[in-house]
Every structure is written in C-alpha cells, then in structure tokens.
Amino acid sequence: MIHGSSALEATPARRTSSSAACAVHEGRPLLGKVQTIVVVALAYLALGALSAYFAYSNEGAWGVWLASGFGLGLLFVRERSDWMPVLAGAFLGAIIFEPLVGSSAFDSLVYAVIEVAVTFAGGAIAAQLSPPPIRFMSPKDVGAIVAGAFVLALTGAVIVGLWDDLSGKPEAWRTFRVWLVGNFVGMLLVAPFVASWAQLRLKRSGGLTMSSFAGGAVACALFLICLYELFSASPAGRFLHSLGVGLTYLPFVFFVLVALLWGTRGATLAALIGALIAISQTVRGLGPFVGGDGIFGDTALNAQGYAAALAMTGLLVATLVEAQRVAAARAREWKTRFEAAIGAHGLIAYEWAPDSGNLVVTGDTMHLVGLPAQKLSTLADWLACVAPQDRDSVAARFGQRSAGGAADTVRYAMLGPSGARPVVDEARAIHDHDGELHRIVGIVRTAAA
C-alpha cells in the first residue's frame, strides 16, 4: 500500500498524459497568434493590391491607401496585450507587398517599420479615448475611431515627408499631403468596418427583425443605385449638371436609413461598398469630382473624402441609435429587477409628481386595495383607497411633502378586499440639480395592527 500520493499519479503513463495536455493547452494560444499574423498579412496584401489598382504611383504616397485599416481596426477591438500578432502581421504584409510594387529591400524594410509604428500610434491614441474593445455605443467611440485614424495618417505623413525632404526630393510636401489625406480617409472607411465585424457573434435570437432587415436592404439598394448613377455620369454630360446636385445629397438620406435599420455593421458595409464604387468610377474619369481640383486637389482623394463623410455620418447615427437601444434595454432590466424585489417583499412603491398630480405605482396593489396599479394614476385615486378617517390627514401630509421637505413617515389605513389594513408610508423628496422639487418617491408596506 502506497502512502502520500496515489499510485495512479506516480505512473509514467499519468505523467505523459498530463504533459501532453499541457502542451496542447499551451499550443492553442500560439496557433491563434500565428493565424492572426497570417490573416492580417493576407488582408494587407489584398487591400494593398486594391489600392494599387486604383491609384498606383511611382511617388512615395498614393491617393488611395486602404491596407493599414485592417490592422488598425483589429487594434480597436483587442486588449493592448494582444496587439503583437496584429502588428507582426502588418509588418509581414508590408515587407512582402513593397517589393511587389518596385521598392528596394531597404525601402521595403523601412516601410514595414513605418507601418508598425503608425498602426501602433493610431491604436494607442484610440485606446486612450475609448478603451478597447470599441463597441460603438457612445459618440466617444466614434471620436476614438477618428482620432486613431488621424494619428496613424499624420504620423506616417510626417515620417515619409521628412524622409523625402532629407533625401532632397522636390515632392516632399505633396507626399506629406497625399499621404495624410489618403491614409486618413482610407482608415475611416476600412477600420470601422473591421472593428464592427470582428465582434460579430452568431446568436439564435436578438438580431435584426425581418422588417428591419428588409427595410435596410431596400434603403441600401437605393443608396448604392443613387451612388452608382452619380458616379457614372460624364462630367461633360447634361445629366450631371441637371441632377448632380440632387444626387449628391440623396445618398445621405438612404444611408442614414441604412444606419438606423442595420446598425453599425450594416452602415460600415454599405459605406465600404459605396466607397469602392465612387473610387472605381472616379479613376475611370466619371463622376462629379472629375475635371476640377476639389478640396483635396486629387480626384480620387475627393471621391474618398465624400465616401468618408458618408461613412462617418452613418456611423455616428448608428452609434447614437445603439446607445439609446442599450440604455432602454438596461432600463427594462432594472425595472424588471425592481418589480421582482418589490413583489417578493410584499411592498408597494410609488412616484408622485406634485406639479401634475400624476402617480406611478409599482407592486401588488390588488392584494392591498383590490385595484391594479394602472388604476392608481393620480394622487386622488390613491386617496380614494385610504380609510375615510385618515383621508384628510394623509392628503395634508402629501401637501407638506410637496413643499420639498425631508424624509417623512406616516401610518394610515387602506381599504381593500379584506377591509381596512394599516400601512406604513415612507417617502422622500427628489430634487433637480438646481434644487427644485422633482418627484416624491415612497415605499408602502403593511404594518402590524
């Protein structure tokens, strides 16, 4: 007989099994990090290729740059301790992509380091304003997105602009300007899309209703049709001059409807598709931004700026709606818990507005006075249930409470199905921030005879 540890724990087979389990447990996080690195690198290559298709240039900055948005969007929804795989994926993607567009090995390494630095800077600023994960439930979340995108763009523009200036290149200012604007608007299109969809979790219930989905689909279709028509017109054609002004603003109407009905994920998806339509048509020489310098001095940048304005409008609307929905859901949860607690202890709670006389009652009033709470909507209804000998004194007590005094407790009898029952009424005045009386709230409980 073995004392101390069991014989089973002492066997080599047991130790081997335990070691294997530990190895599997330790290998899972490593596998997840490798998967993240590969996914980020592939996304960088795909978005970089798309950017090159739209705006390839031998200059140091392109008018369209979407690749950095994928990594930045993931940083918005990950804890800082989990950023390393994302940054490693961005580095890998950049160091593979740059030689494909003609960069030297040294330049590719520099651009990869810049990619990591600017992505980290954008994510760090956003995390300071709204700690990750960003859930788009407050305007502060949208502000963090904008700030992170701007810091990423500005940091990269400063580094590359100084690099060109120190190298003696004459286009250093243009490189700075195009890099700043191109990266900023590109991040506003891609990063919110990635941040919102990265948090998608399939659920059996709680998603869009059929009416919301159908309404959003119609609004999205109309939005994309209007946008396509706007950016398909020739600058010299009569159509653009006659209807261009109306079509310029009409997509905003349909896009706001998409944001209201589909929320942040639908809004970011529609915005990204719309941006690709606008950019692709603009580089073909079509649409309202061809033939003029515009605000950014580049047709592709102007188209992106228009799409980014759409995206931010919809994202802000969807965020405000989500904030209201979450607040309403939390209020319902608090109300349910409050009513359950009141009912479990046989209490009745009321809220009285002295200026209007309205009364809101919660609890099992049927047991006490034989009437549902909805029937006790005014102070007069409540006083009608007070025993006649106490009615005048109770009315006077409520009058004193309306003067905004301190906490008050009074005993009186209520008339119910089983006759008069003594109760204890404990009330307190609630004041506004300016000291004005707002409500009288109270708890009524049955007292011993």
GROMACS .gro file of C-alpha atoms in nm, residues 7 36 39 46 60 67 95 97 101 118 124 130 167 175 212 214 235 247 255 277 295 306 366 381 421 424 441:
model
   27
    7ALA     CA    1  -0.019   0.506  -0.723
   36THR     CA    2  -0.383   3.629  -3.668
   39VAL     CA    3  -0.481   3.675  -4.171
   46ALA     CA    4  -0.531   4.217  -5.070
   60GLY     CA    5   0.604   5.796  -5.221
   67ALA     CA    6  -0.422   4.835  -4.637
   95ILE     CA    7   0.758   4.367  -4.622
   97PHE     CA    8   0.397   4.391  -5.057
  101VAL     CA    9   0.545   4.743  -5.634
  118VAL     CA   10   0.187   5.427  -3.729
  124ALA     CA   11  -0.275   5.372  -2.872
  130SER     CA   12  -1.212   5.469  -2.557
  167SER     CA   13   1.662   6.286  -4.937
  175THR     CA   14   0.397   6.335  -5.046
  212SER     CA   15  -3.560   4.591  -4.013
  214ALA     CA   16  -3.600   4.413  -4.535
  235PRO     CA   17  -1.854   6.539  -6.635
  247LEU     CA   18  -2.796   6.301  -5.640
  255PHE     CA   19  -2.752   5.586  -4.599
  277ILE     CA   20  -1.800   5.232  -5.636
  295ILE     CA   21  -1.092   7.038  -5.179
  306TYR     CA   22  -1.712   6.216  -4.999
  366MET     CA   23  -5.462   4.407  -0.593
  381ASP     CA   24  -5.702   5.771  -0.696
  421ARG     CA   25  -5.541   4.738   0.668
  424VAL     CA   26  -4.657   5.248   0.686
  441VAL     CA   27  -4.096   5.871  -0.404
   0.00000   0.00000   0.00000
